[in-house]
PDB file of C-alpha atoms in Angstrom:
ATOM      1  CA  MET A   1     -52.141  27.193  30.297  1.00 55.00           C
ATOM      2  CA  SER A   2     -49.235  26.297  28.020  1.00 54.00           C
ATOM      3  CA  THR A   3     -45.721  25.755  29.208  1.00 56.00           C
ATOM      4  CA  THR A   4     -42.695  26.302  26.989  1.00 55.00           C
ATOM      5  CA  VAL A   5     -39.726  24.094  27.738  1.00 55.00           C
ATOM      6  CA  HIS A   6     -36.317  25.543  27.004  1.00 56.00           C
ATOM      7  CA  PRO A   7     -33.430  23.088  26.833  1.00 57.00           C
ATOM      8  CA  CYS A   8     -30.674  23.770  29.291  1.00 58.00           C
ATOM      9  CA  ARG A   9     -27.221  24.714  28.053  1.00 55.00           C
ATOM     10  CA  ARG A  10     -25.751  21.374  29.180  1.00 56.00           C
ATOM     11  CA  LEU A  11     -28.241  19.416  27.110  1.00 50.00           C
ATOM     12  CA  VAL A  12     -27.532  21.487  23.983  1.00 48.00           C
ATOM     13  CA  LEU A  13     -23.741  21.284  24.416  1.00 48.00           C
ATOM     14  CA  GLY A  14     -23.807  17.583  25.241  1.00 51.00           C
ATOM     15  CA  SER A  15     -25.962  16.796  22.204  1.00 51.00           C
ATOM     16  CA  THR A  16     -23.726  18.883  19.958  1.00 50.00           C
ATOM     17  CA  LEU A  17     -20.616  17.107  21.222  1.00 47.00           C
ATOM     18  CA  ALA A  18     -22.230  13.692  20.773  1.00 49.00           C
ATOM     19  CA  VAL A  19     -23.241  14.474  17.178  1.00 48.00           C
ATOM     20  CA  GLY A  20     -19.761  15.872  16.426  1.00 50.00           C
ATOM     21  CA  ALA A  21     -18.038  12.808  17.884  1.00 49.00           C
ATOM     22  CA  ALA A  22     -20.282  10.466  15.886  1.00 48.00           C
ATOM     23  CA  ALA A  23     -19.529  12.369  12.675  1.00 47.00           C
ATOM     24  CA  THR A  24     -15.791  12.273  13.379  1.00 47.00           C
ATOM     25  CA  LEU A  25     -15.792   8.539  14.064  1.00 44.00           C
ATOM     26  CA  THR A  26     -17.826   7.880  10.942  1.00 44.00           C
ATOM     27  CA  ALA A  27     -15.330   9.878   8.868  1.00 46.00           C
ATOM     28  CA  CYS A  28     -12.462   7.835  10.295  1.00 48.00           C
ATOM     29  CA  GLY A  29     -13.979   4.655   8.917  1.00 49.00           C
ATOM     30  CA  ASP A  30     -13.405   1.133  10.095  1.00 47.00           C
ATOM     31  CA  GLY A  31      -9.861   0.705   8.796  1.00 47.00           C
ATOM     32  CA  SER A  32     -10.944  -1.297   5.778  1.00 48.00           C
ATOM     33  CA  SER A  33      -9.522  -0.579   2.366  1.00 41.00           C
ATOM     34  CA  ALA A  34     -12.705  -0.592   0.346  1.00 45.00           C
ATOM     35  CA  ALA A  35     -11.995   2.681  -1.413  1.00 47.00           C
ATOM     36  CA  PRO A  36     -12.513   3.697  -5.022  1.00 45.00           C
ATOM     37  CA  ASN A  37      -8.787   4.274  -5.611  1.00 65.00           C
ATOM     38  CA  ASN A  38      -7.807   0.798  -4.435  1.00 81.00           C
ATOM     39  CA  ASN A  39      -8.012  -0.764  -7.869  1.00 83.00           C
ATOM     40  CA  ALA A  40      -5.140  -2.974  -8.953  1.00 83.00           C
ATOM     41  CA  GLN A  41      -3.078  -1.395 -11.689  1.00 83.00           C
ATOM     42  CA  ALA A  42      -2.420  -3.198 -14.936  1.00 85.00           C
ATOM     43  CA  VAL A  43       1.073  -4.625 -15.283  1.00 83.00           C
ATOM     44  CA  PRO A  44       3.025  -2.064 -17.312  1.00 88.00           C
ATOM     45  CA  ALA A  45       4.829  -3.225 -20.441  1.00 88.00           C
ATOM     46  CA  PRO A  46       8.619  -3.143 -20.173  1.00 88.00           C
ATOM     47  CA  SER A  47      10.040  -0.057 -21.861  1.00 90.00           C
ATOM     48  CA  GLY A  48      13.254   1.900 -21.645  1.00 91.00           C
ATOM     49  CA  ASP A  49      16.465   0.690 -20.088  1.00 93.00           C
ATOM     50  CA  PRO A  50      16.076  -1.950 -17.362  1.00 94.00           C
ATOM     51  CA  VAL A  51      17.929  -1.867 -14.065  1.00 93.00           C
ATOM     52  CA  THR A  52      19.253  -5.126 -12.602  1.00 93.00           C
ATOM     53  CA  VAL A  53      18.015  -5.220  -9.002  1.00 93.00           C
ATOM     54  CA  ALA A  54      18.783  -8.800  -7.914  1.00 94.00           C
ATOM     55  CA  GLU A  55      19.872 -12.253  -8.978  1.00 96.00           C
ATOM     56  CA  ALA A  56      16.906 -14.558  -9.555  1.00 96.00           C
ATOM     57  CA  VAL A  57      18.487 -17.303  -7.412  1.00 96.00           C
ATOM     58  CA  ASP A  58      18.483 -14.895  -4.444  1.00 96.00           C
ATOM     59  CA  LEU A  59      14.696 -14.538  -4.530  1.00 96.00           C
ATOM     60  CA  PRO A  60      12.885 -17.876  -4.116  1.00 96.00           C
ATOM     61  CA  VAL A  61       9.357 -18.307  -5.483  1.00 96.00           C
ATOM     62  CA  GLY A  62       6.749 -16.844  -3.117  1.00 96.00           C
ATOM     63  CA  THR A  63       9.108 -14.395  -1.425  1.00 96.00           C
ATOM     64  CA  SER A  64       9.593 -10.627  -1.579  1.00 96.00           C
ATOM     65  CA  VAL A  65      12.470  -8.228  -1.166  1.00 95.00           C
ATOM     66  CA  ASN A  66      12.981  -4.469  -0.873  1.00 94.00           C
ATOM     67  CA  VAL A  67      15.460  -3.131  -3.415  1.00 93.00           C
ATOM     68  CA  ALA A  68      16.866   0.281  -4.228  1.00 87.00           C
ATOM     69  CA  ARG A  69      18.352   1.534  -7.446  1.00 78.00           C
ATOM     70  CA  GLU A  70      22.023   2.342  -7.161  1.00 76.00           C
ATOM     71  CA  GLY A  71      22.540   6.087  -6.841  1.00 76.00           C
ATOM     72  CA  SER A  72      18.837   6.758  -6.259  1.00 79.00           C
ATOM     73  CA  LYS A  73      16.543   7.203  -3.264  1.00 83.00           C
ATOM     74  CA  ASP A  74      13.805   5.257  -5.068  1.00 88.00           C
ATOM     75  CA  ALA A  75      12.944   1.935  -3.417  1.00 93.00           C
ATOM     76  CA  TYR A  76      10.862  -0.930  -4.744  1.00 96.00           C
ATOM     77  CA  LEU A  77       9.237  -4.158  -3.620  1.00 97.00           C
ATOM     78  CA  ILE A  78       9.878  -7.192  -5.785  1.00 97.00           C
ATOM     79  CA  TYR A  79       7.687 -10.294  -5.420  1.00 97.00           C
ATOM     80  CA  ARG A  80       8.553 -13.540  -7.166  1.00 97.00           C
ATOM     81  CA  LYS A  81       5.228 -15.044  -8.097  1.00 96.00           C
ATOM     82  CA  ASP A  82       6.575 -18.134  -9.857  1.00 96.00           C
ATOM     83  CA  GLU A  83       9.690 -19.390 -11.650  1.00 95.00           C
ATOM     84  CA  LYS A  84       9.196 -17.012 -14.571  1.00 95.00           C
ATOM     85  CA  THR A  85       7.282 -14.076 -13.065  1.00 96.00           C
ATOM     86  CA  VAL A  86       8.311 -11.188 -10.827  1.00 96.00           C
ATOM     87  CA  LEU A  87       6.056  -8.303  -9.840  1.00 96.00           C
ATOM     88  CA  ALA A  88       7.382  -4.863  -8.873  1.00 97.00           C
ATOM     89  CA  TYR A  89       5.822  -2.040  -6.854  1.00 96.00           C
ATOM     90  CA  THR A  90       6.882   1.168  -5.196  1.00 95.00           C
ATOM     91  CA  SER A  91       7.720   0.694  -1.528  1.00 95.00           C
ATOM     92  CA  VAL A  92       6.077   4.010  -0.594  1.00 94.00           C
ATOM     93  CA  CYS A  93       2.885   3.544   1.436  1.00 94.00           C
ATOM     94  CA  THR A  94      -0.176   5.224  -0.050  1.00 93.00           C
ATOM     95  CA  HIS A  95      -1.333   6.301   3.411  1.00 92.00           C
ATOM     96  CA  ALA A  96       1.483   8.385   4.861  1.00 92.00           C
ATOM     97  CA  GLY A  97       4.501   7.785   2.637  1.00 90.00           C
ATOM     98  CA  CYS A  98       6.317   5.404   4.986  1.00 93.00           C
ATOM     99  CA  ARG A  99       8.461   2.591   3.616  1.00 94.00           C
ATOM    100  CA  VAL A 100       6.581  -0.638   2.973  1.00 96.00           C
ATOM    101  CA  GLY A 101       8.453  -3.917   3.316  1.00 94.00           C
ATOM    102  CA  PRO A 102       7.893  -7.626   2.857  1.00 94.00           C
ATOM    103  CA  GLY A 103       5.415  -9.132   5.327  1.00 89.00           C
ATOM    104  CA  GLU A 104       4.097 -12.628   5.899  1.00 87.00           C
ATOM    105  CA  GLY A 105       2.695 -13.395   2.454  1.00 88.00           C
ATOM    106  CA  ASP A 106       1.980  -9.735   1.723  1.00 94.00           C
ATOM    107  CA  PHE A 107       3.588  -6.306   2.042  1.00 96.00           C
ATOM    108  CA  HIS A 108       3.458  -4.475   5.356  1.00 96.00           C
ATOM    109  CA  CYS A 109       3.814  -0.825   6.362  1.00 95.00           C
ATOM    110  CA  PRO A 110       5.033  -0.656   9.964  1.00 94.00           C
ATOM    111  CA  CYS A 111       4.047   2.998  10.501  1.00 94.00           C
ATOM    112  CA  HIS A 112       0.281   2.450  10.731  1.00 94.00           C
ATOM    113  CA  ASP A 113      -0.063  -1.294  10.101  1.00 94.00           C
ATOM    114  CA  SER A 114      -1.317  -1.157   6.511  1.00 95.00           C
ATOM    115  CA  HIS A 115      -1.060  -4.321   4.416  1.00 95.00           C
ATOM    116  CA  PHE A 116      -0.898  -4.710   0.641  1.00 96.00           C
ATOM    117  CA  SER A 117      -1.390  -7.723  -1.619  1.00 96.00           C
ATOM    118  CA  ALA A 118       1.821  -9.020  -3.190  1.00 96.00           C
ATOM    119  CA  GLU A 119      -0.291 -10.297  -6.116  1.00 95.00           C
ATOM    120  CA  ASP A 120      -1.633  -6.912  -7.257  1.00 95.00           C
ATOM    121  CA  GLY A 121      -0.514  -4.187  -4.807  1.00 95.00           C
ATOM    122  CA  THR A 122      -3.984  -3.372  -3.484  1.00 95.00           C
ATOM    123  CA  ALA A 123      -4.447  -2.264   0.114  1.00 95.00           C
ATOM    124  CA  THR A 124      -5.923  -5.107   2.165  1.00 94.00           C
ATOM    125  CA  ALA A 125      -5.862  -3.772   5.746  1.00 93.00           C
ATOM    126  CA  GLY A 126      -5.089  -0.670   7.759  1.00 92.00           C
ATOM    127  CA  PRO A 127      -5.631   2.969   6.930  1.00 94.00           C
ATOM    128  CA  ALA A 128      -4.046   2.846   3.441  1.00 93.00           C
ATOM    129  CA  ARG A 129      -6.719   3.245   0.764  1.00 91.00           C
ATOM    130  CA  GLY A 130      -4.780   3.175  -2.495  1.00 93.00           C
ATOM    131  CA  ALA A 131      -2.914   0.452  -4.326  1.00 95.00           C
ATOM    132  CA  LEU A 132       0.873   0.599  -4.597  1.00 95.00           C
ATOM    133  CA  THR A 133       2.247   1.960  -7.871  1.00 95.00           C
ATOM    134  CA  ARG A 134       3.252  -0.881 -10.147  1.00 96.00           C
ATOM    135  CA  TYR A 135       6.335  -1.204 -12.379  1.00 96.00           C
ATOM    136  CA  ALA A 136       7.320  -3.547 -15.177  1.00 97.00           C
ATOM    137  CA  ALA A 137       9.793  -6.260 -14.166  1.00 97.00           C
ATOM    138  CA  GLU A 138      11.042  -9.524 -15.605  1.00 96.00           C
ATOM    139  CA  ILE A 139      13.519 -12.332 -15.158  1.00 96.00           C
ATOM    140  CA  SER A 140      16.111 -12.491 -17.918  1.00 96.00           C
ATOM    141  CA  ASP A 141      19.396 -14.426 -18.000  1.00 96.00           C
ATOM    142  CA  GLY A 142      19.087 -15.212 -14.275  1.00 96.00           C
ATOM    143  CA  LYS A 143      18.661 -11.558 -13.294  1.00 97.00           C
ATOM    144  CA  ILE A 144      15.650  -9.651 -12.059  1.00 96.00           C
ATOM    145  CA  LEU A 145      15.207  -6.571 -14.216  1.00 96.00           C
ATOM    146  CA  LEU A 146      13.131  -3.540 -13.237  1.00 95.00           C
ATOM    147  CA  TYR A 147      11.817  -0.925 -15.653  1.00 95.00           C
ATOM    148  CA  PRO A 148      11.325   2.160 -13.454  1.00 90.00           C
TER     149      PRO A 148
END
């Protein structure tokens, strides 16, 4: 005599929910930024008319500042790498478009706790997966110039 076992509705629904939850959690990831679009961008060559965004003496080596162009909604992060080098990035988070600001040795987005490297703009923590857009910048005659 053979007996056929039919799964009860609770078992089927419970299994389906468990598989769905596992798939959802897997899709969410672990919060790391190891994504294909997180490559550091090459430093663009200065071109066009520069915009003076700060005095070099106001930005000590190893520090960052948020700046905005006069008459524009565009905002940028400027990092002074050394006496002669400044690096510039957009201050728009690649995760949800929030404003990124200077952090402790890096850039920080307060909306979802993403972090970005001040050295190359890549996402280093949080849900952001892409690197910040990079802009040409330089120090000339004691001024920090940005080429947006």
